[in-house]
Short mmCIF file of C-alpha atoms in Angstrom, two decimals:
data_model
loop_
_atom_site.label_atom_id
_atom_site.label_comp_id
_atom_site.label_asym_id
_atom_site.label_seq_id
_atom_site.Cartn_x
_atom_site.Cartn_y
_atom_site.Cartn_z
CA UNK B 260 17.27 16.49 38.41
CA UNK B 261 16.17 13.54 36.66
CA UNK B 262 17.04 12.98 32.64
CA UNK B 263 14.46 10.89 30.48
CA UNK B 264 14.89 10.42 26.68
CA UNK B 265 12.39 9.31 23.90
CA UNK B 266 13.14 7.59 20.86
CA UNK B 267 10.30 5.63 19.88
CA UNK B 268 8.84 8.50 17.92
CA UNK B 269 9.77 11.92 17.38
CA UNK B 270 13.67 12.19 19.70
CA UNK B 271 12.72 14.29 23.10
CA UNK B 272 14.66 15.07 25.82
CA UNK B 273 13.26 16.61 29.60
CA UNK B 274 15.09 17.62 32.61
CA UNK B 275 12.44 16.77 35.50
CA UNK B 276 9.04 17.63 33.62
CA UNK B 277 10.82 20.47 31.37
CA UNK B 278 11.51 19.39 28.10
CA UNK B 279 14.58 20.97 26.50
CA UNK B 280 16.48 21.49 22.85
CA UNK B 281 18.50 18.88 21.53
CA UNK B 282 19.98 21.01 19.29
CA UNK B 283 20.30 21.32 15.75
CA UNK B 284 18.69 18.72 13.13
CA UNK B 285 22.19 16.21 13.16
CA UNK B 286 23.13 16.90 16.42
CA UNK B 287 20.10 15.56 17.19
CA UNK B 288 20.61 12.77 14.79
CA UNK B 289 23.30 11.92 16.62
CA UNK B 290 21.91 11.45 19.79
CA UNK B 291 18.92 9.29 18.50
CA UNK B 292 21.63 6.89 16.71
CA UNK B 293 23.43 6.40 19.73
CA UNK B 294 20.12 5.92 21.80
CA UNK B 295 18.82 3.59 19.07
CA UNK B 296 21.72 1.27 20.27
CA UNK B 297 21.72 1.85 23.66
CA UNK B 298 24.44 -0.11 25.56
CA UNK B 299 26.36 -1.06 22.18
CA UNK B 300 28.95 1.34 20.98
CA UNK B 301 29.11 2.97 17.54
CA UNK B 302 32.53 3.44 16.03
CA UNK B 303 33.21 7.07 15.14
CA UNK B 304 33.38 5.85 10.93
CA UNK B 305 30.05 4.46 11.43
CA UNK B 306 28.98 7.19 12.68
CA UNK B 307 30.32 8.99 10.23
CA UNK B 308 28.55 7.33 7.30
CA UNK B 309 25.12 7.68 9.02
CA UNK B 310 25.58 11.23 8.87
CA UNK B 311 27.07 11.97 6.29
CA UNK B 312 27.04 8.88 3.53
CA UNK B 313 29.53 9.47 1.00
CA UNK B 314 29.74 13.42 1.52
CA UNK B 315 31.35 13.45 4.56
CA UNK B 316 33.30 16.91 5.36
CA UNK B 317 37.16 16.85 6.32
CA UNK B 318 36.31 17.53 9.76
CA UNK B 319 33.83 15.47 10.39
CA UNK B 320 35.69 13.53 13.17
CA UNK B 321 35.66 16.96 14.59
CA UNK B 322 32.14 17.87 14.19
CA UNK B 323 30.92 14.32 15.51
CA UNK B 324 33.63 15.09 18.99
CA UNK B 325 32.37 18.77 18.77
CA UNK B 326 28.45 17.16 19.05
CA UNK B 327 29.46 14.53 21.50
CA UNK B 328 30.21 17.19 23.86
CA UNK B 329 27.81 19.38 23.85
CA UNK B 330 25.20 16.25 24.15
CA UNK B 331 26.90 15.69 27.38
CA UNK B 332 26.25 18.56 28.46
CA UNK B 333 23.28 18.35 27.31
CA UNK B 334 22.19 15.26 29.09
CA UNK B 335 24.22 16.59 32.70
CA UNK B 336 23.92 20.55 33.01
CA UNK B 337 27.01 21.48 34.99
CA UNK B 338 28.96 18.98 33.82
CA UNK B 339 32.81 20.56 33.55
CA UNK B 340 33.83 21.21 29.91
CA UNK B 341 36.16 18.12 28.94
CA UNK B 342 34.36 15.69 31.67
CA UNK B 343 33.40 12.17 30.23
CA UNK B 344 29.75 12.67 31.79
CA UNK B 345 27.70 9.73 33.04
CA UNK B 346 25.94 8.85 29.66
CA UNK B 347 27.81 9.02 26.23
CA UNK B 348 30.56 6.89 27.41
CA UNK B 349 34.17 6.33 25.19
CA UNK B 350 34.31 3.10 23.84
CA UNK B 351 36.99 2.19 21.60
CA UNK B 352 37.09 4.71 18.53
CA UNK B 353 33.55 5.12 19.23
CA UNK B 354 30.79 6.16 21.74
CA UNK B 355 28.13 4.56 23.46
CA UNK B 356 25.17 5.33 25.27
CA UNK B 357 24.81 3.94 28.73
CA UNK B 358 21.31 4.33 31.24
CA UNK B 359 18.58 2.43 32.73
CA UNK B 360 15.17 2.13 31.84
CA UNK B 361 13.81 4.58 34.21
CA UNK B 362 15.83 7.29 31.59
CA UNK B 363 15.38 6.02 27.98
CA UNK B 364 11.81 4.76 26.71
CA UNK B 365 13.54 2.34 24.69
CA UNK B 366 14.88 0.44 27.29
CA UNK B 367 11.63 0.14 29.60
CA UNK B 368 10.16 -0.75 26.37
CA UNK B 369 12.19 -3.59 25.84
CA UNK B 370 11.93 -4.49 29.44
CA UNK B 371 8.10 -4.87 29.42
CA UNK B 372 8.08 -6.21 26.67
CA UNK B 373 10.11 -9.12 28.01
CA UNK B 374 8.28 -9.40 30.68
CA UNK B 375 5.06 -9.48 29.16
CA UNK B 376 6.76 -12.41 26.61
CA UNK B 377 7.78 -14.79 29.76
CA UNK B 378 4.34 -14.32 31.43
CA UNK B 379 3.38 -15.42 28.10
CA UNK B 380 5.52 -18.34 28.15
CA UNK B 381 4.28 -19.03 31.68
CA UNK B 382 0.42 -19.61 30.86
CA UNK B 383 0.41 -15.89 32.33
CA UNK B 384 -1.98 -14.19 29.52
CA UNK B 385 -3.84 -11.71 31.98
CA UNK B 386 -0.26 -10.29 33.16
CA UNK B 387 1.30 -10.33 29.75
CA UNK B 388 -1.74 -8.56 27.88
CA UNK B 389 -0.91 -5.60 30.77
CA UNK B 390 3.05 -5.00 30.18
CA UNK B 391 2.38 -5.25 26.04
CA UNK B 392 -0.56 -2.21 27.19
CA UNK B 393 2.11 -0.37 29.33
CA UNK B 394 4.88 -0.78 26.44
CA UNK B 395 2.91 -0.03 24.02
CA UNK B 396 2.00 3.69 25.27
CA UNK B 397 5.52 4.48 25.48
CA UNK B 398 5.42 4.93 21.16
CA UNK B 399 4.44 8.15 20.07
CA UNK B 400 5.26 7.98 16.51
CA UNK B 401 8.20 6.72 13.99
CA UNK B 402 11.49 6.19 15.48
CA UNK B 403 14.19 9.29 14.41
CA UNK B 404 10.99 10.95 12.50
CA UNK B 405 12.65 13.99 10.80
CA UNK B 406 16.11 13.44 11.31
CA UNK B 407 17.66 10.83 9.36
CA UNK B 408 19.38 12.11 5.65
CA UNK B 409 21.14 9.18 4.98
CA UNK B 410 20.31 5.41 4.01
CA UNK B 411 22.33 4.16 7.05
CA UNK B 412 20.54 6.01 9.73
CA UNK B 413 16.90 5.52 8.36
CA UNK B 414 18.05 1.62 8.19
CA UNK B 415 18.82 2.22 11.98
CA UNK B 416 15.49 4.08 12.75
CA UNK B 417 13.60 1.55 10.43
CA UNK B 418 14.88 -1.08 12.36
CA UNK B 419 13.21 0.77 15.19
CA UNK B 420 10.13 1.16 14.04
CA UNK B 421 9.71 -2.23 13.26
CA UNK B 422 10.65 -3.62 16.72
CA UNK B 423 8.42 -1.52 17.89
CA UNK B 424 5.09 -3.14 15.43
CA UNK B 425 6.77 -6.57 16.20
CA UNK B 426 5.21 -5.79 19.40
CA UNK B 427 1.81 -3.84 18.49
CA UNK B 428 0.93 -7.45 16.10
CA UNK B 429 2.01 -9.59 18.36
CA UNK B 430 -0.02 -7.72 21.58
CA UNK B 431 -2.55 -7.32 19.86
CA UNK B 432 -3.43 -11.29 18.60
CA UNK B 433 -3.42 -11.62 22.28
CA UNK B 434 -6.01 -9.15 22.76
CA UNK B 435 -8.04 -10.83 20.49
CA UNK B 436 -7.71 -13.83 21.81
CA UNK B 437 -8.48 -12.51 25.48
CA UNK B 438 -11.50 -10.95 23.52
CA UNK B 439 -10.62 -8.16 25.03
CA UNK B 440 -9.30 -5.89 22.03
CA UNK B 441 -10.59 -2.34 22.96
CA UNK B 442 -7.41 -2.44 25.62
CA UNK B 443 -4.66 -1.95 22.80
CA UNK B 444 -7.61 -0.29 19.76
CA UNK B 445 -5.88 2.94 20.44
CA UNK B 446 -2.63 1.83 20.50
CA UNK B 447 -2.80 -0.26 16.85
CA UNK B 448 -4.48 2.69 15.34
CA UNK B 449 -2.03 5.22 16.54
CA UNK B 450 0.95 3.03 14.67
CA UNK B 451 -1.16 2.71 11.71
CA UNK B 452 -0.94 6.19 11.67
CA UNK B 453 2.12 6.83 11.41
CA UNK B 454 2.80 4.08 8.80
CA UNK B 455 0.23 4.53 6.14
CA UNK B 456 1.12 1.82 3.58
CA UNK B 457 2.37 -0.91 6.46
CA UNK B 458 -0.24 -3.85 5.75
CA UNK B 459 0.44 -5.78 8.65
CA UNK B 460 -0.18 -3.23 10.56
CA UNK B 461 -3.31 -2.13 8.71
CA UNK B 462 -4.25 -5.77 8.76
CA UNK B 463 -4.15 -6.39 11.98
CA UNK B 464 -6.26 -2.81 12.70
CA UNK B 465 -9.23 -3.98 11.02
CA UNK B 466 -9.35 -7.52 12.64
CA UNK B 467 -8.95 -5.99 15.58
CA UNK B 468 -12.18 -3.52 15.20
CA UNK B 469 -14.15 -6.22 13.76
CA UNK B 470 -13.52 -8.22 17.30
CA UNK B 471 -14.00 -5.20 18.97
CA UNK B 472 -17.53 -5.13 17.20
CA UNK B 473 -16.83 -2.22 15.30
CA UNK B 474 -17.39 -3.86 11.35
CA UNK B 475 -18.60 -0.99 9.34
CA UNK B 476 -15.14 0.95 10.77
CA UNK B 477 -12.86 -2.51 10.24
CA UNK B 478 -13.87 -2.45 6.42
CA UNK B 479 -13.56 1.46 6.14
CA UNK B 480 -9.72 0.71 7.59
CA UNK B 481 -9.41 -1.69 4.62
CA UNK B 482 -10.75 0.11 1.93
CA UNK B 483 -9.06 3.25 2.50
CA UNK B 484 -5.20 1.60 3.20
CA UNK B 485 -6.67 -0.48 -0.43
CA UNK B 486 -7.03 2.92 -2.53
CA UNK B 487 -3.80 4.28 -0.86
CA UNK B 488 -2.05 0.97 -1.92
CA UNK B 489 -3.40 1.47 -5.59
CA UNK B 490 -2.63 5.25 -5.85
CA UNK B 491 0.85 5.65 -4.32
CA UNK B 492 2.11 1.96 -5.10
CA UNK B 493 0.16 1.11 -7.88
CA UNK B 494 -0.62 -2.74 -5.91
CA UNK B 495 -3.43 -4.53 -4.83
CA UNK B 496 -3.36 -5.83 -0.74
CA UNK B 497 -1.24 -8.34 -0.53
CA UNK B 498 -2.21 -11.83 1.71
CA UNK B 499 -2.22 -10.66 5.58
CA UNK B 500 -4.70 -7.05 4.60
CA UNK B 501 -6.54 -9.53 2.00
CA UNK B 502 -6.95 -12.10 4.66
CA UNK B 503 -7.79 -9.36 7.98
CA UNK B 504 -10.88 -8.19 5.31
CA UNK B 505 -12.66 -11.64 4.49
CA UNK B 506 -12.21 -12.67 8.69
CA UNK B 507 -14.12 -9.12 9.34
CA UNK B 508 -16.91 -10.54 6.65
CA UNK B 509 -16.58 -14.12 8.00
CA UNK B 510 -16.85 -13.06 11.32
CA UNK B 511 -19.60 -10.04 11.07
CA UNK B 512 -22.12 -11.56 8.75
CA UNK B 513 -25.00 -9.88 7.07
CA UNK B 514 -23.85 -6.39 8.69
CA UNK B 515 -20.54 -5.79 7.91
CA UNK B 516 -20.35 -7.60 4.08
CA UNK B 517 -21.26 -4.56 1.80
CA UNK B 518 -23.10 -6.52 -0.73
CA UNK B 519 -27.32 -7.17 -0.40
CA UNK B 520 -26.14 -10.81 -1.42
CA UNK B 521 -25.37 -12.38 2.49
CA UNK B 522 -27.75 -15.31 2.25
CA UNK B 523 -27.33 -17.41 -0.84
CA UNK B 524 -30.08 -19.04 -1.89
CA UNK B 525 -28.72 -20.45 -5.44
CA UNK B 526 -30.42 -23.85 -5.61
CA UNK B 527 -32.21 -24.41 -9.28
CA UNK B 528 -35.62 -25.42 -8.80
CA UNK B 529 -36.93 -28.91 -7.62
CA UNK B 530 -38.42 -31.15 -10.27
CA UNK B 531 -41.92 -31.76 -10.12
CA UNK B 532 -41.42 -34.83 -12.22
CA UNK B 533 -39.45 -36.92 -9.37
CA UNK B 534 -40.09 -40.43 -8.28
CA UNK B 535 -38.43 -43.29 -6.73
CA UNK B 536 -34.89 -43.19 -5.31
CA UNK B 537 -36.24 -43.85 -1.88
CA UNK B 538 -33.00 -45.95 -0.81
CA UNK B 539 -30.72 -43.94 -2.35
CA UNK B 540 -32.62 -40.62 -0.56
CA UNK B 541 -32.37 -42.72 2.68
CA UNK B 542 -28.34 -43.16 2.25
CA UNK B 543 -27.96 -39.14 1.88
CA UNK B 544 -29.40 -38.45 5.22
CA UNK B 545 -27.41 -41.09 6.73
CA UNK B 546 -24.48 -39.79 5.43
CA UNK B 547 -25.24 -36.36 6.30
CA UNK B 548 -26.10 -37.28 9.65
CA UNK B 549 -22.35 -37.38 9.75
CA UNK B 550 -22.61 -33.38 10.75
CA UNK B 551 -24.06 -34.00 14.37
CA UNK B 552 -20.99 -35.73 14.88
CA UNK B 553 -18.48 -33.82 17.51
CA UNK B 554 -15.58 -33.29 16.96
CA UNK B 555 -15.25 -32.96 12.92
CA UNK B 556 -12.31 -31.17 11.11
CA UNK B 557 -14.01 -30.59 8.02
CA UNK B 558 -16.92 -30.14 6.15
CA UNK B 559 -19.36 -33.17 5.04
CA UNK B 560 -18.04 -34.42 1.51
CA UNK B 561 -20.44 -36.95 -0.91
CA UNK B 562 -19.59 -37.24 -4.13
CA UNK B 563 -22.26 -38.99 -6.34
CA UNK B 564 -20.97 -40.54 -9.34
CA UNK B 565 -22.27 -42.81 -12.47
CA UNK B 566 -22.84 -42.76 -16.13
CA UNK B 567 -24.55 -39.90 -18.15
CA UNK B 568 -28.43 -39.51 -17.92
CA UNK B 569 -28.75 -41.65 -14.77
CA UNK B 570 -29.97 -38.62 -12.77
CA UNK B 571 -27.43 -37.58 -10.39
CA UNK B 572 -28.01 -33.81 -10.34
CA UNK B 573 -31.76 -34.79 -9.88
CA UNK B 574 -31.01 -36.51 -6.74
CA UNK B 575 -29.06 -34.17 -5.67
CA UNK B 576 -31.27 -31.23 -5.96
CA UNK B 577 -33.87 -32.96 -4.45
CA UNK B 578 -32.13 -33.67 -1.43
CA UNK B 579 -30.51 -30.72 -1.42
CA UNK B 580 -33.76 -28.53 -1.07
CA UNK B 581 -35.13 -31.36 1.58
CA UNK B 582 -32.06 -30.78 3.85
CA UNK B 583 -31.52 -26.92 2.55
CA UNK B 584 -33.32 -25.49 5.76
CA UNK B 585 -30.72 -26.93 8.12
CA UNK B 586 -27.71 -24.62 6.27
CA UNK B 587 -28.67 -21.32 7.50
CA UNK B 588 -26.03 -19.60 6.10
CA UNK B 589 -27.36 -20.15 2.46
CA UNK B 590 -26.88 -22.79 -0.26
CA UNK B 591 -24.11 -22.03 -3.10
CA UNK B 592 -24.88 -23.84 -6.46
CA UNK B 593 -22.27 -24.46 -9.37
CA UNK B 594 -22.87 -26.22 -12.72
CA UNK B 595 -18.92 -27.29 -13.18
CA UNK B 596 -19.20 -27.64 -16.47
CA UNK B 597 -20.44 -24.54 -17.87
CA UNK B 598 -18.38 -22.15 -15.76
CA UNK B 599 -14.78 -21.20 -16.15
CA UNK B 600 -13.81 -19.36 -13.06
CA UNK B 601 -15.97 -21.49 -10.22
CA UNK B 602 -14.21 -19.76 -7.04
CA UNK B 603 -14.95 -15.91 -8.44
CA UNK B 604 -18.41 -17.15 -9.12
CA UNK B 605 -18.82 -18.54 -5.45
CA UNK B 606 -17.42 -15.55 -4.03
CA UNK B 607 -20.07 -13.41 -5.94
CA UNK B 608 -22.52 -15.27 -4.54
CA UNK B 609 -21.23 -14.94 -0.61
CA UNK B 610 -22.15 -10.60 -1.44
CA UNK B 611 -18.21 -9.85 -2.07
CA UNK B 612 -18.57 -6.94 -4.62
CA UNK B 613 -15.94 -7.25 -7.68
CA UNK B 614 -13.56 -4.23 -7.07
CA UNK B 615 -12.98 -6.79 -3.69
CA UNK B 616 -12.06 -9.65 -5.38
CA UNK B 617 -8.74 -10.88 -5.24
CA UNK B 618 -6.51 -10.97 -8.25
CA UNK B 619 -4.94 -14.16 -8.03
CA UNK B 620 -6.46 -17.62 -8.19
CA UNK B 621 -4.77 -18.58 -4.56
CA UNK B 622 -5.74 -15.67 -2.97
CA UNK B 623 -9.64 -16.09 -4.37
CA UNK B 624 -9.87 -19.78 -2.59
CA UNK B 625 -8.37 -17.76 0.62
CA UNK B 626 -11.00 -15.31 0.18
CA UNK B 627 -13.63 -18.05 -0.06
CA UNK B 628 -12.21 -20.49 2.53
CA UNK B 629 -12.17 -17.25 5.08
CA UNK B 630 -15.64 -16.55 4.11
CA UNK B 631 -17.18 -20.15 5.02
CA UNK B 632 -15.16 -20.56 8.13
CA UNK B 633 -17.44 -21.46 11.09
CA UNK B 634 -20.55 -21.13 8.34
CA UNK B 635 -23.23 -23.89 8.11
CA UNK B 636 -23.45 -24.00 3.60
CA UNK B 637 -24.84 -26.01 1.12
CA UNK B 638 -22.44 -26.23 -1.37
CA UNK B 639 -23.48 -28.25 -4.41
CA UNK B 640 -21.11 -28.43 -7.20
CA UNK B 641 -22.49 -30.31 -10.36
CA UNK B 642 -21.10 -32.35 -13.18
CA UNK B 643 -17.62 -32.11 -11.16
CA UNK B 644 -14.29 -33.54 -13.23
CA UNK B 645 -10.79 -32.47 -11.71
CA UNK B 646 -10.72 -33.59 -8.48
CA UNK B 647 -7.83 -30.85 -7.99
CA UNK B 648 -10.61 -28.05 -9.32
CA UNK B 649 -13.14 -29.88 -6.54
CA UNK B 650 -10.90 -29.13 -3.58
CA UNK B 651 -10.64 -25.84 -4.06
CA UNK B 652 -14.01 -25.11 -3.96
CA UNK B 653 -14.41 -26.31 -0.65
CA UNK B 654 -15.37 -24.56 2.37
CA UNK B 655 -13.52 -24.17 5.43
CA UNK B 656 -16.45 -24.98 7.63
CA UNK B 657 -17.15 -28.50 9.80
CA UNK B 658 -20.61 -27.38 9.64
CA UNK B 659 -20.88 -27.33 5.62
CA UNK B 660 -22.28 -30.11 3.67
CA UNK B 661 -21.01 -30.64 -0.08
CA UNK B 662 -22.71 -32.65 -2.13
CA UNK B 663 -20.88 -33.44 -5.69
CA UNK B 664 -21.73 -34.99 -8.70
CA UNK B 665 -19.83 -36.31 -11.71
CA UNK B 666 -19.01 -39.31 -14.23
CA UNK B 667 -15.96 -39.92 -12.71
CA UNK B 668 -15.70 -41.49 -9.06
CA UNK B 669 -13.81 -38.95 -6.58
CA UNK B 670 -10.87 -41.02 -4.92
CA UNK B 671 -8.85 -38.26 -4.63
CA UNK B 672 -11.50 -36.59 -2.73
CA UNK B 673 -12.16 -39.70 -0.57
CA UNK B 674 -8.52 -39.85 0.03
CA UNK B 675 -7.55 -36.57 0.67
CA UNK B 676 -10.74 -34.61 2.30
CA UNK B 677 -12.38 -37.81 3.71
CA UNK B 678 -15.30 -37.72 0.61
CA UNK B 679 -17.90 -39.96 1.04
CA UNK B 680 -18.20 -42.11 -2.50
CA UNK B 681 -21.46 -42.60 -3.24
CA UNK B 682 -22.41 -44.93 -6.86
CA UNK B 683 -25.80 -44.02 -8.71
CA UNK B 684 -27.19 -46.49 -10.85
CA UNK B 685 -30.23 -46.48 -13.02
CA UNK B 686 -33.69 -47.31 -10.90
CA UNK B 687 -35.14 -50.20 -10.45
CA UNK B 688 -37.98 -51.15 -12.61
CA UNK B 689 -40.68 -50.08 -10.32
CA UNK B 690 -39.32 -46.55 -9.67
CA UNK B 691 -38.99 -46.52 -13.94
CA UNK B 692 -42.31 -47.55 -14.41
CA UNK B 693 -43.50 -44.67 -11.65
CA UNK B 694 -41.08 -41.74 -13.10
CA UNK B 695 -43.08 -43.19 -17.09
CA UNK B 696 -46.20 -42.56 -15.31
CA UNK B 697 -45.50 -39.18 -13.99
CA UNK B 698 -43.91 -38.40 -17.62
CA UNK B 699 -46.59 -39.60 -19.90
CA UNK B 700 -49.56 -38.23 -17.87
CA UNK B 701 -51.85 -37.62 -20.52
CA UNK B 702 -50.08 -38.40 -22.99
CA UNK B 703 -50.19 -41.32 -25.50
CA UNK B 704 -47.77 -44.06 -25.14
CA UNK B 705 -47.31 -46.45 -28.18
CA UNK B 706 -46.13 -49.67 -27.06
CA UNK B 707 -45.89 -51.82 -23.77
CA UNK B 708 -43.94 -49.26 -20.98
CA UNK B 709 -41.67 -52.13 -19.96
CA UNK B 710 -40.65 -52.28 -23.09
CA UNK B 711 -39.97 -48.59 -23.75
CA UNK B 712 -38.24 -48.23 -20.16
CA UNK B 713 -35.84 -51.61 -21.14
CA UNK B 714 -34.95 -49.93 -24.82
CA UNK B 715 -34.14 -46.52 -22.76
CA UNK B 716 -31.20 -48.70 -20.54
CA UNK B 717 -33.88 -47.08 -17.43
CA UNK B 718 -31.62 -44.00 -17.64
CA UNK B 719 -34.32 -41.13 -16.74
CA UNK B 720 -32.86 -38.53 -18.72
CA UNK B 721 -33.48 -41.15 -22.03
CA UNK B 722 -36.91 -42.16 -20.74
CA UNK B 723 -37.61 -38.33 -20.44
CA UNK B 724 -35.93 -37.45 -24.10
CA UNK B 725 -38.23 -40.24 -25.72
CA UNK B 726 -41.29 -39.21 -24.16
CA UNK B 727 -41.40 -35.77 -25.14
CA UNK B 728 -40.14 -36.76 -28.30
CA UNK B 729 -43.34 -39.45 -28.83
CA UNK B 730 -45.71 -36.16 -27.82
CA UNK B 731 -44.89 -33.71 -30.70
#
């Protein structure tokens, strides 16, 4: 009659297809330790502190010999009263549990799990996506569930336990990767179920659901492990759970982010009053032609600098709402210099709601970065200063286009993200004299218009300040 034992989850034992009693609560303690470590021994003082601590009884060396044999028999009905048996083996001062995989789940667990790791290593994916699914059904729950009343032995069985999620996360990024995720859904939920506040595990549910097409689900995963977190721990999600939620909104779009704000459309109006700057116009969409390029790691970087009043945000409105039909994802816009906390503000406007933003500064450009990956945005960020401020506000995304404007020229961002530097000077004096005529339309101008456009230095903004000024 054949013996099989279970350990990965509540400790069962079956003669043929009859399951049968362990016995009582640290007998059966017993027998899980010893199965935990299958083919290493366990001295008998080990074993002793596992199930006992600090309180151990007198006769606890007899107890533990008492328990060993009755296991035995346990294990091999009919075996003689003082016989060694086949399976709980003397070793030393302690005992040790020896079987094959066809006996103890553990062990065919391990084996297909190492099997499923070298056709891994081989190029094999196909075949190792199958032994992680046929390991994988062989957990039914936590390791020693019920059973352990010391530190030691929950150590052991928490040891367990986590071998066995090694596996689930690691099986199930190749799912993903297969895109074929539905084979191992069941299998990740069932261990989130039986660890409630285990992130990774969490995590790695909801990007899971999200490939599996399932969004609304992946974020109702993540919101519920989220007020669980808060409640019992008093935490926010950590990285990996933080990280799983913005790749179900990157990845899902309009449908799964549970904000009406998906498609920004933040751009401040175009100026009516614009004129000139064909060349300069002309060098933006050569630059930006840059994004047809194959290939690219990043997004498109221009930084537009020069002195106050020459018009830089002008120009780059303007050719940000010529070009803003090509970013179908939406256009972010950020005046730099009046706000305080840019990345919360740019995360508002992708639709996350507050309660969802992180915490922490790093973990808000993670958030943001996660949220533009693979995106085609318009990001313009205005009257820019600290380059190191600059960077983090960039998205993830080869298909984004940044455009950036400031006093200050960007090396920094040329050198480290590959910024195009682009200088703005005043206009020439025909554009001038074209941006007065647009300015004073019927209006009175006192004085020759060369003259008023050489006292202004050509700076628009001045040209601009003294006509309205000359109207009132």
């Amino acid at each position: 009659m054949t013996t099989r034992l279970q350990v990965l989850g509540p400790l069962r034992v079956w003669h043929g297809d009859a399951e049968v009693d362990a016995g009582p609560n640290q007998q059966q303690c017993l027998l899980a330790l010893l199965l935990a470590n299958a083919g290493h021994p366990i001295g008998v003082q080990a074993l002793t502190e596992m199930l006992w601590d600090l309180d151990a009884p007198p006769s606890a060396l007899n107890i533990i010999h008492k328990y060993v044999g009755q296991l035995r028999r346990l294990l091999e009905p009919g075996l003689p009263p003082r016989a060694r048996g086949a399976y709980l083996t003397r070793h030393g001062n302690g005992y040790r549990f020896v079987a094959g995989p066809d006996t103890l789940d553990l062990l065919r667990f391990r084996q297909l799990v190492g099997e499923a790791q070298a056709h891994s290593h081989d190029g094999e994916h196909d075949e190792a996506l199958d032994r992680y699914a046929e390991a994988l059904r062989l957990g039914s729950g936590v390791a020693g569930a019920g059973l352990a009343d010391t530190t030691a032995a929950r150590t052991v069985f928490l040891r367990l336990h986590n071998e066995f999620v090694d596996a689930v996360v690691t099986a199930a990024q190749l799912a993903i990767r297969l895109r074929q995720p539905a084979r191992l859904l069941d299998a990740v939920r069932r261990t989130a179920e039986t660890d409630p506040l285990n992130e990774l595990v969490h995590g790695t549910l909801v990007t899971m659901l999200a490939a599996a097409g399932r969004p609304a689900e992946a974020l109702a995963v993540y919101r519920a492990i989220r007020e669980r977190l808060a409640g019992e721990l008093g935490i926010d999600p950590g990285p990996d759970l933080q990280n799983a939620y913005f790749g179900v909104l990157a990845r899902s779009g309009p449908t799964a982010t549970p904000s009406p704000a998906v498609h920004p459309a933040q751009l401040p109006p175009d100026l009516p009053l614009f004129a000139g700057r064909t060349g300069e116009l002309a060098t933006l969409s050569r630059l930006a032609a840059g994004l047809r390029e194959p290939g690219r790691a990043g997004p498109l970087i221009i930084a537009m600098s020069g002195p106050g009043g020459v018009g830089k945000s002008v120009l780059a409105l303007r050719f940000a709402h010529l070009v803003a039909d090509e970013f179908t994802d939406g256009q972010l816009y950020l005046d730099l210099r009046d706000d305080p906390d840019p990345v919360r503000s740019l995360l508002y406007g992708l639709g996350l709601r507050r309660p969802d933003i992180p915490g922490t500064q790093a973990a808000r450009v993670g958030a943001y970065r996660s949220l533009t990956v693979a995106k085609r945005v318009l990001v313009v960020l205005d009257n820019a200063g600290d380059t190191a401020r600059i960077r983090s506000l960039v998205p993830s995304s080869p298909t984004s286009l940044v455009l950036v404007t400031g006093r200050q020229r960007q090396l920094d961002l040329a050198v480290r993200n590959g910024a195009h530097l682009m200088a703005v000077d005043v206009p020439d004096l025909g554009a001038a004299r074209e941006l007065m005529a647009l300015r004073t339309s019927g209006l009175p101008v006192t004085g020759p218009v060369d003259e008023i456009i050489e006292r202004c230095g050509r700076l628009p903004l001045t040209m601009a300040t003294t006509v309205t000024a000359a109207s009132r």
